[in-house]
Coordinates of C-alpha atoms and ligand atoms in Angstrom, one line a residue:
M17 CA 9.7 -25.9 -3.3
N18 CA 7.5 -25.0 -0.4
V19 CA 10.1 -23.5 1.9
R20 CA 8.3 -24.6 5.1
A21 CA 7.9 -28.2 3.9
G22 CA 10.1 -30.3 6.1
A23 CA 11.4 -27.3 7.9
A24 CA 11.5 -27.5 11.7
A25 CA 9.1 -25.2 13.4
R26 CA 10.8 -22.0 14.5
P27 CA 11.3 -21.4 18.2
A28 CA 8.6 -19.1 19.6
L29 CA 9.5 -15.5 19.0
T30 CA 9.0 -14.3 22.5
T31 CA 11.3 -16.9 24.0
R32 CA 14.2 -16.1 21.7
P33 CA 17.2 -14.7 23.6
Q34 CA 17.3 -11.7 21.2
W35 CA 13.7 -10.9 22.0
L36 CA 14.3 -11.1 25.7
A37 CA 17.4 -8.9 25.3
L38 CA 15.3 -6.3 23.6
Q39 CA 12.7 -6.4 26.4
R40 CA 15.5 -5.9 29.0
H41 CA 17.0 -3.1 27.0
R42 CA 13.6 -1.4 26.6
D43 CA 13.1 -1.5 30.4
Q44 CA 16.5 0.2 30.7
I45 CA 16.0 3.0 28.2
K46 CA 12.2 3.6 28.3
A47 CA 12.5 6.4 30.8
R48 CA 15.0 8.3 28.5
H49 CA 13.3 11.1 26.7
L50 CA 14.3 11.9 23.1
R51 CA 15.5 15.2 24.5
E52 CA 18.0 13.3 26.7
I53 CA 18.9 10.9 23.9
F54 CA 19.8 13.8 21.6
A55 CA 21.6 15.7 24.4
D56 CA 23.8 12.6 25.0
D57 CA 24.3 12.0 21.3
P58 CA 24.1 15.4 19.6
A59 CA 25.3 14.2 16.2
R60 CA 22.8 11.4 15.9
G61 CA 20.8 13.3 13.4
E62 CA 23.7 13.0 11.0
R63 CA 24.4 9.4 11.9
L64 CA 21.1 7.6 12.3
R65 CA 20.1 8.0 8.7
A66 CA 20.5 5.9 5.5
E67 CA 20.1 6.6 1.9
A68 CA 19.2 4.6 -1.2
A69 CA 17.6 5.1 -4.6
G70 CA 17.3 8.9 -3.9
L71 CA 15.5 8.4 -0.6
Y72 CA 17.0 10.0 2.5
F73 CA 15.8 8.1 5.5
D74 CA 16.3 9.9 8.9
Y75 CA 15.4 7.7 11.8
S76 CA 17.2 9.7 14.5
K77 CA 14.0 10.9 16.0
Q78 CA 13.0 7.3 16.8
R79 CA 13.3 6.2 20.4
V80 CA 16.3 4.1 19.8
T81 CA 20.0 4.1 20.7
D82 CA 22.9 2.4 18.9
E83 CA 22.3 -0.5 21.3
T84 CA 18.7 -0.8 20.3
L85 CA 19.7 -1.1 16.7
R86 CA 22.3 -3.7 17.4
L87 CA 19.8 -5.8 19.3
L88 CA 17.1 -5.4 16.5
L89 CA 19.6 -6.5 13.9
D90 CA 20.5 -9.5 16.1
L91 CA 16.8 -10.4 16.1
A92 CA 16.5 -10.0 12.4
N93 CA 19.4 -12.4 11.9
A94 CA 18.1 -14.9 14.4
C95 CA 14.7 -14.9 12.6
G96 CA 16.4 -15.8 9.4
L97 CA 15.9 -12.5 7.5
P98 CA 18.9 -13.1 5.2
Q99 CA 17.5 -16.5 4.3
R100 CA 14.0 -15.2 3.8
I101 CA 15.2 -12.5 1.5
A102 CA 17.2 -15.0 -0.6
A103 CA 14.1 -17.3 -0.7
M104 CA 11.8 -14.5 -1.9
F105 CA 14.2 -13.3 -4.6
S106 CA 14.9 -16.8 -5.8
G107 CA 11.3 -17.8 -6.3
G108 CA 10.8 -19.9 -3.2
R109 CA 7.2 -20.7 -2.4
I110 CA 7.2 -18.5 0.7
N111 CA 3.5 -17.8 0.5
T112 CA 3.0 -21.2 2.1
T113 CA -0.7 -21.2 2.8
E114 CA -1.4 -20.6 -1.0
D115 CA 1.7 -22.5 -2.0
R116 CA 3.0 -19.7 -4.2
A117 CA 6.2 -17.9 -5.0
V118 CA 6.2 -14.2 -4.1
L119 CA 8.0 -12.5 -7.0
H120 CA 6.8 -8.9 -7.4
V121 CA 10.5 -8.1 -7.6
A122 CA 10.5 -9.8 -11.0
L123 CA 8.0 -7.3 -12.3
R124 CA 10.7 -4.7 -12.2
A125 CA 13.7 -6.8 -13.1
P126 CA 15.5 -5.3 -16.0
R127 CA 15.5 -7.2 -19.3
G128 CA 18.1 -9.9 -19.4
E129 CA 17.9 -10.6 -15.6
H130 CA 17.1 -14.2 -14.8
I131 CA 14.5 -15.2 -12.2
E132 CA 13.1 -18.8 -12.2
V133 CA 9.8 -20.2 -11.1
D134 CA 9.5 -23.9 -11.5
G135 CA 12.6 -24.0 -13.7
K136 CA 11.4 -21.3 -16.1
D137 CA 12.9 -17.9 -16.5
I138 CA 10.0 -15.5 -16.0
V139 CA 11.7 -12.2 -16.9
P140 CA 11.1 -12.5 -20.6
E141 CA 7.3 -12.9 -20.0
V142 CA 7.3 -9.9 -17.8
H143 CA 8.9 -7.8 -20.5
A144 CA 6.7 -9.2 -23.2
V145 CA 3.6 -8.0 -21.3
L146 CA 5.3 -4.6 -20.6
D147 CA 6.0 -4.3 -24.3
R148 CA 2.4 -5.0 -25.2
M149 CA 1.2 -2.5 -22.6
A150 CA 3.6 0.1 -24.1
A151 CA 2.3 -0.5 -27.6
F152 CA -1.3 -0.3 -26.5
S153 CA -0.9 2.7 -24.3
G154 CA 1.0 4.5 -27.0
K155 CA -1.9 3.9 -29.4
V156 CA -4.4 5.2 -26.9
R157 CA -2.3 8.2 -26.0
S158 CA -1.7 9.2 -29.6
G159 CA -5.3 8.7 -30.7
A160 CA -4.4 5.8 -33.0
W161 CA -6.7 3.6 -31.0
V162 CA -10.2 4.8 -31.7
G163 CA -13.6 3.8 -30.3
H164 CA -16.3 1.8 -32.1
S165 CA -17.7 4.9 -33.8
G166 CA -14.3 6.2 -34.8
K167 CA -14.0 8.7 -32.1
R168 CA -10.7 9.2 -30.2
I169 CA -10.5 7.7 -26.7
R170 CA -10.5 10.6 -24.2
N171 CA -11.6 8.8 -21.1
V172 CA -10.1 5.8 -19.3
I173 CA -12.0 4.1 -16.5
S174 CA -10.2 1.4 -14.6
I175 CA -12.5 -0.9 -12.8
G176 CA -11.1 -3.1 -10.0
I177 CA -10.9 -3.3 -6.2
G178 CA -8.3 -3.8 -3.5
G179 CA -4.9 -4.4 -5.1
S180 CA -6.5 -4.1 -8.5
D181 CA -7.6 -0.5 -7.7
L182 CA -5.7 1.1 -4.9
G183 CA -2.3 1.0 -6.6
P184 CA -3.6 2.4 -9.9
V185 CA -5.5 5.2 -8.2
M186 CA -2.6 6.1 -6.0
A187 CA -0.1 6.0 -8.9
Y188 CA -2.4 8.2 -11.1
E189 CA -2.9 10.7 -8.3
T190 CA 0.8 10.8 -7.4
L191 CA 2.0 11.1 -10.9
R192 CA -0.7 13.4 -12.2
D193 CA 1.9 16.0 -13.0
Y194 CA 3.3 13.6 -15.6
S195 CA -0.1 12.6 -17.0
Q196 CA -1.6 13.3 -20.4
R197 CA -3.7 16.2 -19.4
D198 CA -6.2 16.1 -22.3
M199 CA -7.4 12.7 -21.1
V200 CA -9.7 11.9 -18.2
F201 CA -8.8 9.0 -15.8
R202 CA -11.3 7.6 -13.4
F203 CA -11.4 4.6 -11.1
V204 CA -14.4 2.6 -10.0
S205 CA -14.1 0.1 -7.2
N206 CA -17.1 0.2 -4.8
V207 CA -20.1 -2.1 -5.5
D208 CA -22.1 1.0 -4.5
G209 CA -23.7 2.0 -7.8
T210 CA -22.9 5.6 -6.9
D211 CA -19.2 5.0 -7.7
F212 CA -20.0 3.9 -11.3
V213 CA -22.7 6.4 -11.9
E214 CA -20.7 9.4 -10.7
A215 CA -17.6 8.2 -12.7
T216 CA -19.5 8.1 -16.0
R217 CA -22.3 10.6 -15.7
D218 CA -20.5 13.3 -17.7
L219 CA -18.7 11.0 -20.2
D220 CA -19.4 10.0 -23.7
A221 CA -19.3 6.2 -24.0
A222 CA -18.0 6.6 -27.6
E223 CA -14.8 8.1 -26.2
T224 CA -14.4 5.8 -23.1
L225 CA -12.1 2.9 -22.6
F226 CA -12.7 0.5 -19.7
I227 CA -9.9 -1.5 -18.2
I228 CA -11.3 -4.3 -16.2
C229 CA -8.6 -5.2 -13.6
S230 CA -9.0 -8.4 -11.6
K231 CA -6.4 -11.0 -10.8
T232 CA -9.1 -13.7 -10.4
F233 CA -11.8 -12.1 -12.6
T234 CA -14.3 -13.4 -10.2
T235 CA -14.5 -10.6 -7.6
L236 CA -18.1 -9.6 -7.0
E237 CA -17.5 -5.8 -7.0
T238 CA -15.4 -5.7 -10.1
L239 CA -17.5 -8.1 -12.2
T240 CA -20.7 -6.2 -11.1
N241 CA -19.2 -2.9 -12.1
A242 CA -17.8 -4.4 -15.3
Y243 CA -21.2 -5.6 -16.4
A244 CA -22.7 -2.2 -15.5
A245 CA -20.0 -0.7 -17.7
R246 CA -20.8 -3.0 -20.6
A247 CA -24.5 -2.2 -20.4
W248 CA -23.7 1.5 -20.2
A249 CA -21.4 1.4 -23.2
L250 CA -23.5 -0.8 -25.3
K251 CA -26.6 1.3 -24.7
V252 CA -24.8 4.0 -26.7
L253 CA -22.6 2.0 -29.0
G254 CA -24.3 -1.2 -29.7
G255 CA -27.9 -1.2 -28.7
A256 CA -29.5 -3.3 -26.0
D257 CA -27.3 -5.5 -23.8
A258 CA -25.8 -7.8 -26.4
D259 CA -22.6 -6.9 -28.1
K260 CA -24.1 -7.3 -31.6
S261 CA -21.9 -4.6 -33.1
G262 CA -18.6 -5.7 -31.6
A263 CA -18.2 -2.5 -29.6
V264 CA -16.8 -4.3 -26.6
A265 CA -13.6 -5.0 -28.5
K266 CA -12.9 -1.3 -28.9
H267 CA -13.9 -0.2 -25.5
F268 CA -12.9 -3.0 -23.1
V269 CA -9.6 -4.5 -22.2
A270 CA -8.9 -6.9 -19.3
V271 CA -6.0 -7.3 -16.9
S272 CA -6.1 -10.7 -15.3
T273 CA -4.6 -14.1 -14.7
N274 CA -7.8 -15.9 -15.6
V275 CA -8.1 -16.3 -19.4
D276 CA -11.4 -18.4 -19.2
E277 CA -13.3 -15.8 -17.1
V278 CA -12.1 -12.9 -19.3
R279 CA -13.4 -14.8 -22.4
K280 CA -16.7 -15.5 -20.6
F281 CA -17.1 -11.8 -20.0
G282 CA -16.7 -11.2 -23.8
I283 CA -13.3 -9.7 -23.9
D284 CA -11.0 -11.2 -26.6
T285 CA -7.8 -12.5 -25.1
A286 CA -5.9 -10.5 -27.6
Q287 CA -7.1 -7.6 -25.5
M288 CA -6.1 -9.2 -22.2
F289 CA -2.9 -8.2 -20.4
G290 CA -1.8 -11.0 -18.2
F291 CA 0.1 -11.4 -14.9
W292 CA 0.9 -14.4 -12.8
D293 CA -0.1 -16.1 -9.6
W294 CA 3.2 -15.2 -8.1
V295 CA 2.1 -11.5 -8.0
G296 CA -0.1 -10.7 -5.0
G297 CA -2.9 -8.3 -5.6
R298 CA -1.5 -5.7 -3.2
Y299 CA 1.9 -6.0 -4.8
S300 CA 0.7 -5.6 -8.4
M301 CA 0.6 -1.9 -9.2
D302 CA 3.8 -2.4 -11.3
S303 CA 2.3 -5.3 -13.3
A304 CA -0.3 -5.0 -16.1
I305 CA -2.7 -3.8 -13.3
G306 CA -0.8 -0.5 -13.8
L307 CA -2.1 -0.2 -17.4
S308 CA -4.1 2.9 -16.6
T309 CA -0.9 4.4 -15.0
M310 CA 1.0 3.7 -18.2
I311 CA -1.7 5.2 -20.4
A312 CA -1.7 8.3 -18.1
I313 CA 2.1 8.9 -17.8
G314 CA 3.5 7.0 -20.9
A315 CA 5.7 4.0 -21.1
E316 CA 8.9 5.8 -20.5
N317 CA 7.8 7.3 -17.2
F318 CA 6.3 3.9 -16.2
R319 CA 9.7 2.3 -16.9
A320 CA 11.3 5.0 -14.7
M321 CA 8.9 4.0 -11.9
L322 CA 9.9 0.4 -12.4
A323 CA 13.6 1.5 -12.2
G324 CA 12.8 3.1 -8.8
F325 CA 11.3 -0.1 -7.5
H326 CA 14.2 -2.1 -8.8
A327 CA 16.8 0.2 -7.2
I328 CA 15.3 -0.5 -3.8
D329 CA 15.0 -4.2 -4.5
E330 CA 18.7 -4.3 -5.2
H331 CA 19.5 -2.2 -2.2
F332 CA 17.3 -4.5 0.0
R333 CA 18.9 -7.6 -1.5
T334 CA 22.5 -6.6 -1.2
T335 CA 23.1 -3.9 1.4
P336 CA 24.2 -4.7 4.9
F337 CA 21.2 -4.5 7.3
E338 CA 22.7 -1.5 9.3
R339 CA 22.4 0.6 6.1
N340 CA 19.4 -1.1 4.6
L341 CA 16.4 1.1 4.5
P342 CA 13.6 -1.4 4.3
T343 CA 15.2 -3.5 7.0
L344 CA 15.7 -0.5 9.3
M345 CA 12.1 0.7 8.6
G346 CA 10.7 -2.8 9.4
L347 CA 12.8 -3.2 12.5
L348 CA 11.8 0.2 13.8
A349 CA 8.2 -0.8 13.3
I350 CA 8.8 -3.9 15.3
W351 CA 10.4 -1.8 18.1
N352 CA 7.5 0.6 18.2
N353 CA 4.8 -2.0 18.0
N354 CA 6.2 -4.8 20.1
F355 CA 8.4 -3.1 22.6
L356 CA 7.0 0.5 23.0
G357 CA 3.4 -0.6 22.7
A358 CA 2.4 1.5 19.7
T359 CA -0.7 0.1 17.9
T360 CA -0.6 2.4 14.9
V361 CA 1.5 4.2 12.4
A362 CA 0.6 7.6 10.9
V363 CA 1.7 8.2 7.3
L364 CA 2.0 11.9 6.7
P365 CA 3.0 12.9 3.2
Y366 CA 3.8 16.6 2.7
A367 CA 2.9 16.3 -0.9
Q368 CA -0.7 16.8 -2.1
Y369 CA -0.1 14.4 -4.9
L370 CA 0.4 11.6 -2.4
K371 CA -3.1 12.1 -0.9
R372 CA -4.1 8.4 -1.7
F373 CA -0.8 7.0 -0.5
P374 CA -2.0 6.2 3.1
A375 CA -5.0 4.4 1.6
Y376 CA -2.8 2.4 -0.6
L377 CA -0.5 1.6 2.3
Q378 CA -3.5 0.4 4.3
Q379 CA -4.0 -2.6 2.1
L380 CA -0.3 -3.2 1.6
T381 CA 0.5 -3.2 5.3
M382 CA -2.7 -4.4 6.9
E383 CA -3.8 -7.1 4.4
S384 CA -0.2 -8.4 4.5
N385 CA 0.5 -8.3 8.2
G386 CA -3.0 -8.5 9.8
K387 CA -2.4 -12.1 10.8
H388 CA -3.0 -14.0 14.1
V389 CA -1.1 -17.3 13.5
T390 CA 2.5 -18.1 12.6
L391 CA 3.5 -20.0 9.5
D392 CA 3.2 -23.1 11.6
G393 CA -0.4 -22.3 12.5
V394 CA 0.3 -21.4 16.1
H395 CA -1.6 -18.5 17.6
V396 CA 0.9 -15.6 18.2
D397 CA 1.5 -14.3 21.7
Y398 CA 2.6 -10.9 20.4
E399 CA 1.1 -8.1 18.4
T400 CA 1.4 -8.2 14.6
G401 CA 0.5 -5.6 12.0
P402 CA -0.2 -2.1 13.3
I403 CA -2.9 0.1 12.0
Y404 CA -1.8 2.4 9.2
W405 CA -3.6 5.6 8.4
G406 CA -2.8 9.2 7.5
E407 CA -3.6 12.3 5.5
P408 CA -1.4 14.8 3.7
G409 CA 0.2 17.5 5.7
T410 CA -0.6 20.2 6.4
N411 CA -4.3 19.3 6.5
G412 CA -3.7 16.6 9.1
Q413 CA -2.1 19.2 11.4
H414 CA -5.4 21.0 11.7
S415 CA -7.2 17.8 12.4
F416 CA -5.7 14.8 14.2
Y417 CA -2.2 16.0 15.0
Q418 CA -3.5 17.3 18.4
L419 CA -3.9 13.7 19.6
I420 CA -0.4 12.8 18.4
H421 CA 1.1 15.8 20.2
Q422 CA -0.8 15.7 23.5
G423 CA -3.0 12.5 23.5
T424 CA -2.3 9.5 25.7
R425 CA -1.4 7.1 22.8
L426 CA 1.9 6.6 21.1
V427 CA 1.5 7.3 17.4
P428 CA 4.8 6.8 15.5
C429 CA 4.8 8.9 12.4
D430 CA 6.3 8.6 8.9
F431 CA 6.9 12.1 7.4
I432 CA 7.4 12.1 3.7
G433 CA 8.6 15.2 1.8
F434 CA 10.3 16.5 -1.3
C435 CA 12.9 19.2 -1.8
Q436 CA 11.6 20.5 -5.0
A437 CA 8.1 21.7 -5.8
L438 CA 6.2 20.3 -8.8
N439 CA 3.9 23.3 -8.7
P440 CA 6.1 26.2 -7.5
L441 CA 3.8 29.0 -6.2
G442 CA 5.5 31.8 -4.4
N443 CA 7.1 30.5 -1.2
Q444 CA 4.4 27.8 -0.6
H445 CA 6.7 24.8 -1.0
D446 CA 9.1 26.3 1.6
L447 CA 6.1 26.8 4.0
L448 CA 5.0 23.2 3.4
M449 CA 8.4 21.8 4.2
A450 CA 8.9 24.1 7.1
N451 CA 5.7 22.6 8.6
L452 CA 7.1 19.1 8.1
F453 CA 10.3 19.8 9.8
A454 CA 8.5 21.7 12.6
Q455 CA 6.1 18.9 13.3
S456 CA 8.8 16.2 13.7
E457 CA 10.8 18.5 15.9
A458 CA 7.8 19.4 18.0
L459 CA 6.7 15.8 18.4
A460 CA 10.2 14.8 19.5
F461 CA 11.2 17.6 21.8
G462 CA 7.8 19.1 22.9
K463 CA 7.6 22.0 25.2
T464 CA 8.5 21.7 28.9
V465 CA 6.8 23.2 31.9
A466 CA 9.7 25.6 32.3
E467 CA 9.4 26.8 28.7
V468 CA 5.7 27.2 29.0
K469 CA 6.1 29.2 32.2
A470 CA 8.8 31.3 30.7
E471 CA 6.3 32.6 28.2
G472 CA 4.3 34.1 31.0
T473 CA 1.5 31.5 30.9
P474 CA -0.9 31.6 33.9
D475 CA -0.3 28.7 36.2
A476 CA -3.7 27.1 35.6
L477 CA -3.0 26.9 31.9
V478 CA 0.6 25.5 32.2
P479 CA -0.4 21.8 32.1
H480 CA -2.6 22.4 29.1
R481 CA 0.2 24.0 27.1
V482 CA 2.9 21.5 27.9
C483 CA 3.8 19.2 25.1
E484 CA 5.6 16.2 26.5
G485 CA 7.4 15.3 23.3
D486 CA 9.2 12.0 23.0
R487 CA 6.9 11.1 20.1
P488 CA 8.9 9.1 17.6
S489 CA 9.0 9.7 13.9
T490 CA 11.0 8.9 10.7
T491 CA 11.4 11.4 7.9
I492 CA 11.8 10.3 4.3
L493 CA 13.1 13.0 2.1
A494 CA 13.6 12.9 -1.7
E495 CA 14.6 15.5 -4.2
R496 CA 11.5 15.5 -6.3
L497 CA 8.3 13.5 -6.7
T498 CA 9.2 11.6 -9.9
P499 CA 8.0 8.3 -11.2
H500 CA 11.4 6.9 -10.0
A501 CA 10.9 8.3 -6.5
L502 CA 7.4 6.8 -6.3
G503 CA 8.7 3.4 -7.3
A504 CA 11.4 3.6 -4.7
L505 CA 9.0 4.7 -2.0
V506 CA 6.5 1.9 -2.7
A507 CA 9.3 -0.7 -2.7
L508 CA 10.6 0.6 0.6
Y509 CA 7.2 0.0 2.2
E510 CA 6.7 -3.4 0.5
H511 CA 10.0 -4.7 1.8
S512 CA 9.5 -3.2 5.2
V513 CA 6.3 -5.1 5.4
F514 CA 8.2 -8.2 4.5
V515 CA 10.8 -7.6 7.2
Q516 CA 8.1 -7.3 9.8
G517 CA 6.3 -10.4 8.6
T518 CA 9.6 -12.3 8.8
I519 CA 10.1 -11.3 12.4
W520 CA 6.5 -12.2 13.3
N521 CA 6.9 -15.5 11.3
I522 CA 3.5 -14.9 9.6
D523 CA 2.4 -15.3 6.0
S524 CA 2.4 -11.7 4.7
F525 CA 1.1 -12.8 1.3
D526 CA -2.3 -14.5 2.0
Q527 CA -5.6 -12.9 3.0
W528 CA -7.9 -15.6 4.3
G529 CA -9.7 -13.3 6.6
V530 CA -11.3 -11.4 3.8
E531 CA -13.0 -14.6 2.5
L532 CA -15.5 -15.1 5.3
G533 CA -17.2 -11.7 4.7
K534 CA -17.3 -12.4 1.0
A535 CA -19.1 -15.8 1.5
L536 CA -21.6 -14.3 4.0
A537 CA -22.3 -11.4 1.6
K538 CA -23.1 -13.9 -1.2
R539 CA -25.6 -15.7 0.9
T540 CA -27.2 -12.5 2.3
A541 CA -27.5 -11.1 -1.3
L542 CA -29.6 -14.1 -2.2
E543 CA -31.8 -13.6 0.9
I544 CA -32.3 -9.9 0.1
A545 CA -33.2 -10.7 -3.5
S546 CA -35.6 -13.5 -2.6
Q547 CA -39.2 -12.8 -3.8
K548 CA -40.7 -14.7 -0.8
D549 CA -39.9 -13.9 2.8
P550 CA -36.6 -15.8 3.2
E551 CA -35.9 -18.0 6.1
L552 CA -33.2 -16.3 7.9
A553 CA -30.8 -18.3 10.0
H554 CA -28.3 -15.6 11.1
D555 CA -28.1 -14.3 14.6
S556 CA -31.0 -12.2 15.9
S557 CA -29.2 -8.9 15.2
T558 CA -28.4 -9.8 11.5
N559 CA -31.8 -11.3 10.9
A560 CA -33.5 -8.1 12.2
L561 CA -31.3 -5.9 10.1
I562 CA -32.0 -7.8 6.9
R563 CA -35.7 -7.8 7.6
R564 CA -35.7 -4.1 8.3
Y565 CA -33.7 -3.5 5.1
R566 CA -36.0 -5.6 3.0
R567 CA -39.0 -3.6 4.4
L568 CA -37.6 -0.2 3.9
R569 CA -35.4 -0.5 0.8
G570 CA -38.3 0.2 -1.7
G571 CA -38.2 -1.4 -5.1
D572 CA -39.5 -4.8 -5.5
A573 CA -38.8 -6.1 -1.9
Ligands
F6P10 O1 -9.9 -8.1 -0.8 C1 -9.3 -9.3 -1.0 C2 -8.7 -9.4 -2.4 O2 -8.5 -10.7 -2.6 C3 -7.4 -8.6 -2.4 O3 -6.3 -9.2 -1.9 C4 -7.3 -8.3 -3.9 O4 -6.3 -7.3 -4.1 C5 -8.7 -7.9 -4.2 O5 -9.5 -8.8 -3.4 C6 -9.1 -7.9 -5.6 O6 -9.0 -9.2 -6.2 P1 -9.0 -9.4 -7.7 O7 -7.9 -8.7 -8.4 O8 -8.9 -10.9 -7.9 O9 -10.3 -8.9 -8.3

């Protein structure tokens, strides 16, 4: 059932009494510095925190009081968050513009759970695919799966883009410590030939397995790279461009929902790992799209990651909102974005293995919540998704943190850290974590004029050395960076995005904006490839750029 069908349009968000109450409240407390808020409520660091699935979530350094939280929770209830959660978990078609259920939570449902789409329990299918993935990845890892010439597979190259790439790359980088170290894992996404050439230049095609990941199997970048891979492999394995020797069967597998297109490419459907239209691309790293992850870390670790996802799913579904991590995280994002005027969120993992986590989150958060109309098609009169970005600490500290400390913009930060080192080296982990704690403290409390003066600073330099503080942050702390912890962390952000989308009353699961550029690129590619001078009917800037490019690009233009 389309959950919007027949439903009355929701009242405008900004006219809701709960929204207006939050605005009034903001006006009352906005002058209160975090120093003051902590002074009035010294134990808030032990109170404004929540814990689930091994994640400790400290939001006491956000610019909120108990009253702010109460009002935010009122807003969540008024916007129907409980009903939306129930609709998502029960397979309601909440992606209304594509008329689809949104059931990434089913990807990590334990065997035996029951989730229906159109009257059919989908959990057995999920586990059937997981079992096939486990069998296949076991063969590749053990060397039982050999290439066309009988050589063991040593290299796995996953080709995909967007949700069919960012999750696998991030998961591989994050869980590298758990990966099979005698194998090489690479990822190709960009249609820039450099990506493919650099990923393959030192590899032997006879030892290389390609996983072609594409939900639709029609994405220009992925198909272009997949054909390049086929040609590259067949040159060594099968001669020419045609798969006369049957080498593709040993060196290519597909992950997709599109059986016909996979066949057309030349991959036998016996070597296809399926998923379903109720899995959004950016919510798919725990589906078969994660096949490279499973080959890298093994099925047991992959299942531990799924258990981490599921632990947060259950927490989100069943825990009262005042202790519910994704709900709190989503509501704090609403507070910072819509009431304190922040336009961005910095994600700052103090774990080198999480270096691709901000990039992963960019798609998850911004493709989901970068929307300008409500579910009813009405232009919003409030800001929606903020801009997510970040770098691992401590590198960021020596780069952009200056702006966060003393710039004029409000940049709420998510600090992420782990208590145990995966690579203990002297006291380096203690130093790393000391930096995390120091940064969130410095951002919140800053350094006053009096403190700067007390250090004997010359008067002229005092304003330069003052750090105003009052910069909000959340700290997420886990014991150790395990597959389980990664699953929990990703699910936390997924559901936080959902909470925000629910408040904004937008469709967090479509991505129509990406389509316009794709269509224009197709037309422009034909113009660029044209033998004759093409008639260009773009604007004068685009026409001139294309002409100049055709003139200077060399080759056969
Ligand atoms: O960029 C838009 C998008 O549709 C993403 O949502 C998706 O993750 C990506 O393209 C890749 O799509 P596919 O898996 O179908 O190749």
